[in-house]
């Protein structure tokens, strides 16, 4: 894996993970827009890189970025509610 492939993989999986997290949080019709962005990034990445290892890495890191993003969004939504109570 070259440095350029690594940067593309990290950037594309970060964007995909973030838009998947936004898809889980936003209301309709905005979640449909994030879904389209995620599919577009996915298709763009799979057209650009055809090696199986890069594709597996992309999917794994997208899932990891999704989980981290959902956790951060949940913490962000929870902390202001806690500070108003106390």
PDB file of N, CA and C in Angstrom:
ATOM      1  N   UNK A   1       0.851  -1.171   0.000  1.00  0.00           N
ATOM      2  CA  UNK A   1       0.000   0.000   0.000  1.00  0.00           C
ATOM      3  C   UNK A   1       0.894   1.231   0.000  1.00  0.00           C
ATOM      4  N   UNK A   2       0.704   2.102  -0.965  1.00  0.00           N
ATOM      5  CA  UNK A   2       1.501   3.317  -1.046  1.00  0.00           C
ATOM      6  C   UNK A   2       0.924   4.389  -0.126  1.00  0.00           C
ATOM      7  N   UNK A   3       1.682   5.454   0.043  1.00  0.00           N
ATOM      8  CA  UNK A   3       1.219   6.557   0.887  1.00  0.00           C
ATOM      9  C   UNK A   3      -0.042   7.199   0.316  1.00  0.00           C
ATOM     10  N   UNK A   4      -0.095   7.342  -1.003  1.00  0.00           N
ATOM     11  CA  UNK A   4      -1.267   7.933  -1.656  1.00  0.00           C
ATOM     12  C   UNK A   4      -2.506   7.060  -1.441  1.00  0.00           C
ATOM     13  N   UNK A   5      -2.346   5.761  -1.566  1.00  0.00           N
ATOM     14  CA  UNK A   5      -3.474   4.852  -1.332  1.00  0.00           C
ATOM     15  C   UNK A   5      -3.938   4.906   0.117  1.00  0.00           C
ATOM     16  N   UNK A   6      -2.986   5.031   1.028  1.00  0.00           N
ATOM     17  CA  UNK A   6      -3.328   5.137   2.443  1.00  0.00           C
ATOM     18  C   UNK A   6      -4.126   6.397   2.721  1.00  0.00           C
ATOM     19  N   UNK A   7      -3.687   7.526   2.161  1.00  0.00           N
ATOM     20  CA  UNK A   7      -4.417   8.780   2.370  1.00  0.00           C
ATOM     21  C   UNK A   7      -5.816   8.711   1.778  1.00  0.00           C
ATOM     22  N   UNK A   8      -5.948   8.163   0.573  1.00  0.00           N
ATOM     23  CA  UNK A   8      -7.270   8.023  -0.046  1.00  0.00           C
ATOM     24  C   UNK A   8      -8.168   7.116   0.799  1.00  0.00           C
ATOM     25  N   UNK A   9      -7.620   6.036   1.299  1.00  0.00           N
ATOM     26  CA  UNK A   9      -8.408   5.101   2.102  1.00  0.00           C
ATOM     27  C   UNK A   9      -8.878   5.763   3.386  1.00  0.00           C
ATOM     28  N   UNK A  10      -7.994   6.460   4.064  1.00  0.00           N
ATOM     29  CA  UNK A  10      -8.365   7.111   5.318  1.00  0.00           C
ATOM     30  C   UNK A  10      -9.384   8.233   5.091  1.00  0.00           C
ATOM     31  N   UNK A  11      -9.173   9.036   4.064  1.00  0.00           N
ATOM     32  CA  UNK A  11     -10.095  10.139   3.794  1.00  0.00           C
ATOM     33  C   UNK A  11     -11.471   9.622   3.380  1.00  0.00           C
ATOM     34  N   UNK A  12     -11.506   8.656   2.486  1.00  0.00           N
ATOM     35  CA  UNK A  12     -12.789   8.140   2.018  1.00  0.00           C
ATOM     36  C   UNK A  12     -13.528   7.412   3.129  1.00  0.00           C
ATOM     37  N   UNK A  13     -12.816   6.647   3.945  1.00  0.00           N
ATOM     38  CA  UNK A  13     -13.495   5.942   5.026  1.00  0.00           C
ATOM     39  C   UNK A  13     -13.951   6.908   6.117  1.00  0.00           C
ATOM     40  N   UNK A  14     -13.199   7.980   6.349  1.00  0.00           N
ATOM     41  CA  UNK A  14     -13.633   8.994   7.311  1.00  0.00           C
ATOM     42  C   UNK A  14     -14.917   9.664   6.855  1.00  0.00           C
ATOM     43  N   UNK A  15     -14.958  10.070   5.605  1.00  0.00           N
ATOM     44  CA  UNK A  15     -16.166  10.713   5.073  1.00  0.00           C
ATOM     45  C   UNK A  15     -17.344   9.742   5.115  1.00  0.00           C
ATOM     46  N   UNK A  16     -17.126   8.510   4.723  1.00  0.00           N
ATOM     47  CA  UNK A  16     -18.201   7.526   4.729  1.00  0.00           C
ATOM     48  C   UNK A  16     -18.691   7.259   6.150  1.00  0.00           C
ATOM     49  N   UNK A  17     -17.789   7.118   7.091  1.00  0.00           N
ATOM     50  CA  UNK A  17     -18.187   6.907   8.483  1.00  0.00           C
ATOM     51  C   UNK A  17     -18.959   8.080   9.050  1.00  0.00           C
ATOM     52  N   UNK A  18     -18.532   9.290   8.719  1.00  0.00           N
ATOM     53  CA  UNK A  18     -19.236  10.473   9.217  1.00  0.00           C
ATOM     54  C   UNK A  18     -20.636  10.610   8.622  1.00  0.00           C
ATOM     55  N   UNK A  19     -20.770  10.380   7.328  1.00  0.00           N
ATOM     56  CA  UNK A  19     -22.107  10.520   6.737  1.00  0.00           C
ATOM     57  C   UNK A  19     -23.022   9.390   7.184  1.00  0.00           C
ATOM     58  N   UNK A  20     -22.476   8.216   7.478  1.00  0.00           N
ATOM     59  CA  UNK A  20     -23.310   7.152   8.047  1.00  0.00           C
ATOM     60  C   UNK A  20     -23.781   7.524   9.447  1.00  0.00           C
ATOM     61  N   UNK A  21     -22.913   8.143  10.237  1.00  0.00           N
ATOM     62  CA  UNK A  21     -23.311   8.590  11.572  1.00  0.00           C
ATOM     63  C   UNK A  21     -24.363   9.687  11.476  1.00  0.00           C
ATOM     64  N   UNK A  22     -24.193  10.608  10.544  1.00  0.00           N
ATOM     65  CA  UNK A  22     -25.199  11.648  10.350  1.00  0.00           C
ATOM     66  C   UNK A  22     -26.512  11.062   9.861  1.00  0.00           C
ATOM     67  N   UNK A  23     -26.439  10.018   9.048  1.00  0.00           N
ATOM     68  CA  UNK A  23     -27.642   9.337   8.596  1.00  0.00           C
ATOM     69  C   UNK A  23     -28.436   8.789   9.782  1.00  0.00           C
ATOM     70  N   UNK A  24     -27.725   8.280  10.779  1.00  0.00           N
ATOM     71  CA  UNK A  24     -28.392   7.721  11.948  1.00  0.00           C
ATOM     72  C   UNK A  24     -28.995   8.793  12.846  1.00  0.00           C
ATOM     73  N   UNK A  25     -28.482  10.009  12.769  1.00  0.00           N
ATOM     74  CA  UNK A  25     -28.908  11.067  13.683  1.00  0.00           C
ATOM     75  C   UNK A  25     -29.957  11.996  13.064  1.00  0.00           C
ATOM     76  N   UNK A  26     -29.796  12.327  11.795  1.00  0.00           N
ATOM     77  CA  UNK A  26     -30.660  13.316  11.152  1.00  0.00           C
ATOM     78  C   UNK A  26     -32.041  12.758  10.816  1.00  0.00           C
ATOM     79  N   UNK A  27     -32.987  13.681  10.682  1.00  0.00           N
ATOM     80  CA  UNK A  27     -34.349  13.327  10.294  1.00  0.00           C
ATOM     81  C   UNK A  27     -34.465  13.299   8.777  1.00  0.00           C
ATOM     82  N   UNK A  28     -35.524  12.655   8.293  1.00  0.00           N
ATOM     83  CA  UNK A  28     -35.809  12.649   6.850  1.00  0.00           C
ATOM     84  C   UNK A  28     -36.123  14.079   6.430  1.00  0.00           C
ATOM     85  N   UNK A  29     -35.823  14.519   5.347  1.00  0.00           N
ATOM     86  CA  UNK A  29     -35.202  14.147   4.100  1.00  0.00           C
ATOM     87  C   UNK A  29     -33.686  14.328   4.103  1.00  0.00           C
ATOM     88  N   UNK A  30     -33.132  14.849   5.225  1.00  0.00           N
ATOM     89  CA  UNK A  30     -31.692  15.105   5.269  1.00  0.00           C
ATOM     90  C   UNK A  30     -30.890  13.814   5.342  1.00  0.00           C
ATOM     91  N   UNK A  31     -31.452  12.791   5.986  1.00  0.00           N
ATOM     92  CA  UNK A  31     -30.711  11.539   6.049  1.00  0.00           C
ATOM     93  C   UNK A  31     -30.614  10.880   4.675  1.00  0.00           C
ATOM     94  N   UNK A  32     -31.574  11.138   3.797  1.00  0.00           N
ATOM     95  CA  UNK A  32     -31.486  10.615   2.432  1.00  0.00           C
ATOM     96  C   UNK A  32     -30.321  11.261   1.688  1.00  0.00           C
ATOM     97  N   UNK A  33     -30.104  12.537   1.925  1.00  0.00           N
ATOM     98  CA  UNK A  33     -28.981  13.234   1.297  1.00  0.00           C
ATOM     99  C   UNK A  33     -27.645  12.667   1.780  1.00  0.00           C
ATOM    100  N   UNK A  34     -27.530  12.421   3.085  1.00  0.00           N
ATOM    101  CA  UNK A  34     -26.293  11.829   3.598  1.00  0.00           C
ATOM    102  C   UNK A  34     -26.100  10.416   3.066  1.00  0.00           C
ATOM    103  N   UNK A  35     -27.182   9.707   2.870  1.00  0.00           N
ATOM    104  CA  UNK A  35     -27.089   8.368   2.288  1.00  0.00           C
ATOM    105  C   UNK A  35     -26.540   8.425   0.868  1.00  0.00           C
ATOM    106  N   UNK A  36     -27.009   9.367   0.087  1.00  0.00           N
ATOM    107  CA  UNK A  36     -26.518   9.520  -1.282  1.00  0.00           C
ATOM    108  C   UNK A  36     -25.043   9.905  -1.314  1.00  0.00           C
ATOM    109  N   UNK A  37     -24.627  10.758  -0.388  1.00  0.00           N
ATOM    110  CA  UNK A  37     -23.219  11.143  -0.314  1.00  0.00           C
ATOM    111  C   UNK A  37     -22.367   9.926   0.028  1.00  0.00           C
ATOM    112  N   UNK A  38     -22.821   9.120   0.988  1.00  0.00           N
ATOM    113  CA  UNK A  38     -22.089   7.923   1.357  1.00  0.00           C
ATOM    114  C   UNK A  38     -21.973   6.932   0.216  1.00  0.00           C
ATOM    115  N   UNK A  39     -23.056   6.736  -0.521  1.00  0.00           N
ATOM    116  CA  UNK A  39     -23.020   5.819  -1.662  1.00  0.00           C
ATOM    117  C   UNK A  39     -22.097   6.354  -2.750  1.00  0.00           C
ATOM    118  N   UNK A  40     -22.115   7.660  -2.966  1.00  0.00           N
ATOM    119  CA  UNK A  40     -21.247   8.256  -3.982  1.00  0.00           C
ATOM    120  C   UNK A  40     -19.772   8.077  -3.625  1.00  0.00           C
ATOM    121  N   UNK A  41     -19.413   8.286  -2.373  1.00  0.00           N
ATOM    122  CA  UNK A  41     -18.027   8.095  -1.945  1.00  0.00           C
ATOM    123  C   UNK A  41     -17.641   6.624  -2.071  1.00  0.00           C
ATOM    124  N   UNK A  42     -18.546   5.748  -1.688  1.00  0.00           N
ATOM    125  CA  UNK A  42     -18.307   4.313  -1.788  1.00  0.00           C
ATOM    126  C   UNK A  42     -18.047   3.891  -3.237  1.00  0.00           C
ATOM    127  N   UNK A  43     -18.891   4.328  -4.143  1.00  0.00           N
ATOM    128  CA  UNK A  43     -18.725   3.981  -5.561  1.00  0.00           C
ATOM    129  C   UNK A  43     -17.440   4.584  -6.118  1.00  0.00           C
ATOM    130  N   UNK A  44     -17.151   5.833  -5.774  1.00  0.00           N
ATOM    131  CA  UNK A  44     -15.936   6.485  -6.248  1.00  0.00           C
ATOM    132  C   UNK A  44     -14.697   5.726  -5.780  1.00  0.00           C
ATOM    133  N   UNK A  45     -14.704   5.304  -4.524  1.00  0.00           N
ATOM    134  CA  UNK A  45     -13.541   4.597  -3.986  1.00  0.00           C
ATOM    135  C   UNK A  45     -13.376   3.237  -4.651  1.00  0.00           C
ATOM    136  N   UNK A  46     -14.471   2.518  -4.816  1.00  0.00           N
ATOM    137  CA  UNK A  46     -14.373   1.174  -5.395  1.00  0.00           C
ATOM    138  C   UNK A  46     -14.017   1.223  -6.877  1.00  0.00           C
ATOM    139  N   UNK A  47     -14.342   2.290  -7.571  1.00  0.00           N
ATOM    140  CA  UNK A  47     -13.906   2.435  -8.963  1.00  0.00           C
ATOM    141  C   UNK A  47     -12.428   2.777  -9.041  1.00  0.00           C
ATOM    142  N   UNK A  48     -11.946   3.565  -8.091  1.00  0.00           N
ATOM    143  CA  UNK A  48     -10.557   4.013  -8.131  1.00  0.00           C
ATOM    144  C   UNK A  48      -9.588   2.901  -7.719  1.00  0.00           C
ATOM    145  N   UNK A  49      -9.970   2.097  -6.737  1.00  0.00           N
ATOM    146  CA  UNK A  49      -9.086   1.057  -6.215  1.00  0.00           C
ATOM    147  C   UNK A  49      -9.768  -0.297  -6.366  1.00  0.00           C
ATOM    148  N   UNK A  50      -9.105  -1.197  -7.090  1.00  0.00           N
ATOM    149  CA  UNK A  50      -9.721  -2.483  -7.359  1.00  0.00           C
ATOM    150  C   UNK A  50      -9.074  -3.650  -6.612  1.00  0.00           C
ATOM    151  N   UNK A  51      -8.122  -3.364  -5.726  1.00  0.00           N
ATOM    152  CA  UNK A  51      -7.495  -4.436  -4.957  1.00  0.00           C
ATOM    153  C   UNK A  51      -8.359  -4.800  -3.756  1.00  0.00           C
ATOM    154  N   UNK A  52      -8.452  -6.088  -3.497  1.00  0.00           N
ATOM    155  CA  UNK A  52      -9.326  -6.584  -2.435  1.00  0.00           C
ATOM    156  C   UNK A  52      -8.893  -6.072  -1.055  1.00  0.00           C
ATOM    157  N   UNK A  53      -7.598  -6.019  -0.801  1.00  0.00           N
ATOM    158  CA  UNK A  53      -7.096  -5.558   0.487  1.00  0.00           C
ATOM    159  C   UNK A  53      -7.469  -4.116   0.789  1.00  0.00           C
ATOM    160  N   UNK A  54      -7.389  -3.258  -0.212  1.00  0.00           N
ATOM    161  CA  UNK A  54      -7.768  -1.854  -0.018  1.00  0.00           C
ATOM    162  C   UNK A  54      -9.263  -1.717   0.253  1.00  0.00           C
ATOM    163  N   UNK A  55     -10.052  -2.509  -0.431  1.00  0.00           N
ATOM    164  CA  UNK A  55     -11.502  -2.438  -0.231  1.00  0.00           C
ATOM    165  C   UNK A  55     -11.894  -2.926   1.161  1.00  0.00           C
ATOM    166  N   UNK A  56     -11.260  -3.990   1.613  1.00  0.00           N
ATOM    167  CA  UNK A  56     -11.551  -4.499   2.960  1.00  0.00           C
ATOM    168  C   UNK A  56     -11.133  -3.474   4.004  1.00  0.00           C
ATOM    169  N   UNK A  57      -9.965  -2.865   3.816  1.00  0.00           N
ATOM    170  CA  UNK A  57      -9.499  -1.828   4.735  1.00  0.00           C
ATOM    171  C   UNK A  57     -10.463  -0.651   4.769  1.00  0.00           C
ATOM    172  N   UNK A  58     -10.957  -0.250   3.605  1.00  0.00           N
ATOM    173  CA  UNK A  58     -11.928   0.845   3.523  1.00  0.00           C
ATOM    174  C   UNK A  58     -13.186   0.528   4.324  1.00  0.00           C
ATOM    175  N   UNK A  59     -13.720  -0.657   4.162  1.00  0.00           N
ATOM    176  CA  UNK A  59     -14.950  -1.035   4.862  1.00  0.00           C
ATOM    177  C   UNK A  59     -14.722  -1.101   6.371  1.00  0.00           C
ATOM    178  N   UNK A  60     -13.611  -1.699   6.790  1.00  0.00           N
ATOM    179  CA  UNK A  60     -13.325  -1.821   8.221  1.00  0.00           C
ATOM    180  C   UNK A  60     -13.158  -0.444   8.855  1.00  0.00           C
ATOM    181  N   UNK A  61     -12.395   0.439   8.221  1.00  0.00           N
ATOM    182  CA  UNK A  61     -12.190   1.770   8.799  1.00  0.00           C
ATOM    183  C   UNK A  61     -13.457   2.621   8.723  1.00  0.00           C
ATOM    184  N   UNK A  62     -14.289   2.414   7.727  1.00  0.00           N
ATOM    185  CA  UNK A  62     -15.570   3.125   7.681  1.00  0.00           C
ATOM    186  C   UNK A  62     -16.434   2.747   8.873  1.00  0.00           C
ATOM    187  N   UNK A  63     -16.455   1.468   9.202  1.00  0.00           N
ATOM    188  CA  UNK A  63     -17.232   1.018  10.362  1.00  0.00           C
ATOM    189  C   UNK A  63     -16.652   1.587  11.648  1.00  0.00           C
ATOM    190  N   UNK A  64     -15.333   1.592  11.770  1.00  0.00           N
ATOM    191  CA  UNK A  64     -14.707   2.158  12.974  1.00  0.00           C
ATOM    192  C   UNK A  64     -14.989   3.653  13.107  1.00  0.00           C
ATOM    193  N   UNK A  65     -14.864   4.397  12.006  1.00  0.00           N
ATOM    194  CA  UNK A  65     -15.171   5.828  12.040  1.00  0.00           C
ATOM    195  C   UNK A  65     -16.645   6.072  12.336  1.00  0.00           C
ATOM    196  N   UNK A  66     -17.517   5.209  11.839  1.00  0.00           N
ATOM    197  CA  UNK A  66     -18.948   5.327  12.138  1.00  0.00           C
ATOM    198  C   UNK A  66     -19.187   5.166  13.637  1.00  0.00           C
ATOM    199  N   UNK A  67     -18.615   4.135  14.238  1.00  0.00           N
ATOM    200  CA  UNK A  67     -18.818   3.900  15.666  1.00  0.00           C
ATOM    201  C   UNK A  67     -18.259   5.044  16.510  1.00  0.00           C
ATOM    202  N   UNK A  68     -17.073   5.529  16.158  1.00  0.00           N
ATOM    203  CA  UNK A  68     -16.496   6.657  16.901  1.00  0.00           C
ATOM    204  C   UNK A  68     -17.353   7.909  16.743  1.00  0.00           C
ATOM    205  N   UNK A  69     -17.854   8.151  15.550  1.00  0.00           N
ATOM    206  CA  UNK A  69     -18.663   9.346  15.309  1.00  0.00           C
ATOM    207  C   UNK A  69     -19.990   9.293  16.057  1.00  0.00           C
ATOM    208  N   UNK A  70     -20.637   8.128  16.050  1.00  0.00           N
ATOM    209  CA  UNK A  70     -21.899   7.990  16.788  1.00  0.00           C
ATOM    210  C   UNK A  70     -21.653   8.180  18.282  1.00  0.00           C
ATOM    211  N   UNK A  71     -20.555   7.646  18.782  1.00  0.00           N
ATOM    212  CA  UNK A  71     -20.225   7.834  20.194  1.00  0.00           C
ATOM    213  C   UNK A  71     -20.000   9.306  20.516  1.00  0.00           C
ATOM    214  N   UNK A  72     -19.251  10.010  19.665  1.00  0.00           N
ATOM    215  CA  UNK A  72     -18.985  11.430  19.913  1.00  0.00           C
ATOM    216  C   UNK A  72     -20.265  12.264  19.831  1.00  0.00           C
ATOM    217  N   UNK A  73     -21.137  11.937  18.897  1.00  0.00           N
ATOM    218  CA  UNK A  73     -22.410  12.656  18.787  1.00  0.00           C
ATOM    219  C   UNK A  73     -23.268  12.409  20.020  1.00  0.00           C
ATOM    220  N   UNK A  74     -23.301  11.178  20.501  1.00  0.00           N
ATOM    221  CA  UNK A  74     -24.072  10.860  21.702  1.00  0.00           C
ATOM    222  C   UNK A  74     -23.523  11.583  22.921  1.00  0.00           C
ATOM    223  N   UNK A  75     -22.208  11.642  23.048  1.00  0.00           N
ATOM    224  CA  UNK A  75     -21.591  12.361  24.164  1.00  0.00           C
ATOM    225  C   UNK A  75     -21.906  13.847  24.062  1.00  0.00           C
ATOM    226  N   UNK A  76     -21.826  14.395  22.872  1.00  0.00           N
ATOM    227  CA  UNK A  76     -22.116  15.822  22.673  1.00  0.00           C
ATOM    228  C   UNK A  76     -23.566  16.131  23.037  1.00  0.00           C
ATOM    229  N   UNK A  77     -24.481  15.247  22.687  1.00  0.00           N
ATOM    230  CA  UNK A  77     -25.890  15.490  23.005  1.00  0.00           C
ATOM    231  C   UNK A  77     -26.181  15.269  24.479  1.00  0.00           C
ATOM    232  N   UNK A  78     -25.425  14.415  25.137  1.00  0.00           N
ATOM    233  CA  UNK A  78     -25.678  14.090  26.532  1.00  0.00           C
ATOM    234  C   UNK A  78     -25.088  15.113  27.490  1.00  0.00           C
ATOM    235  N   UNK A  79     -23.899  15.629  27.207  1.00  0.00           N
ATOM    236  CA  UNK A  79     -23.199  16.518  28.142  1.00  0.00           C
ATOM    237  C   UNK A  79     -23.946  17.832  28.392  1.00  0.00           C
ATOM    238  N   UNK A  80     -24.468  18.547  27.384  1.00  0.00           N
ATOM    239  CA  UNK A  80     -25.210  19.764  27.693  1.00  0.00           C
ATOM    240  C   UNK A  80     -26.438  19.500  28.572  1.00  0.00           C
ATOM    241  N   UNK A  81     -27.094  18.384  28.398  1.00  0.00           N
ATOM    242  CA  UNK A  81     -28.255  18.057  29.236  1.00  0.00           C
ATOM    243  C   UNK A  81     -27.813  17.835  30.673  1.00  0.00           C
ATOM    244  N   UNK A  82     -26.668  17.259  30.898  1.00  0.00           N
ATOM    245  CA  UNK A  82     -26.153  17.032  32.245  1.00  0.00           C
ATOM    246  C   UNK A  82     -25.748  18.330  32.925  1.00  0.00           C
ATOM    247  N   UNK A  83     -25.143  19.248  32.182  1.00  0.00           N
ATOM    248  CA  UNK A  83     -24.690  20.493  32.807  1.00  0.00           C
ATOM    249  C   UNK A  83     -25.851  21.387  33.172  1.00  0.00           C
ATOM    250  N   UNK A  84     -26.985  21.286  32.510  1.00  0.00           N
ATOM    251  CA  UNK A  84     -28.163  22.074  32.862  1.00  0.00           C
ATOM    252  C   UNK A  84     -28.853  21.525  34.113  1.00  0.00           C
ATOM    253  N   UNK A  85     -28.711  20.240  34.354  1.00  0.00           N
ATOM    254  CA  UNK A  85     -29.355  19.627  35.500  1.00  0.00           C
ATOM    255  C   UNK A  85     -28.650  19.971  36.804  1.00  0.00           C
ATOM    256  N   UNK A  86     -27.321  20.014  36.748  1.00  0.00           N
ATOM    257  CA  UNK A  86     -26.535  20.161  37.976  1.00  0.00           C
ATOM    258  C   UNK A  86     -26.204  21.523  38.238  1.00  0.00           C
TER     259      UNK A  86
END
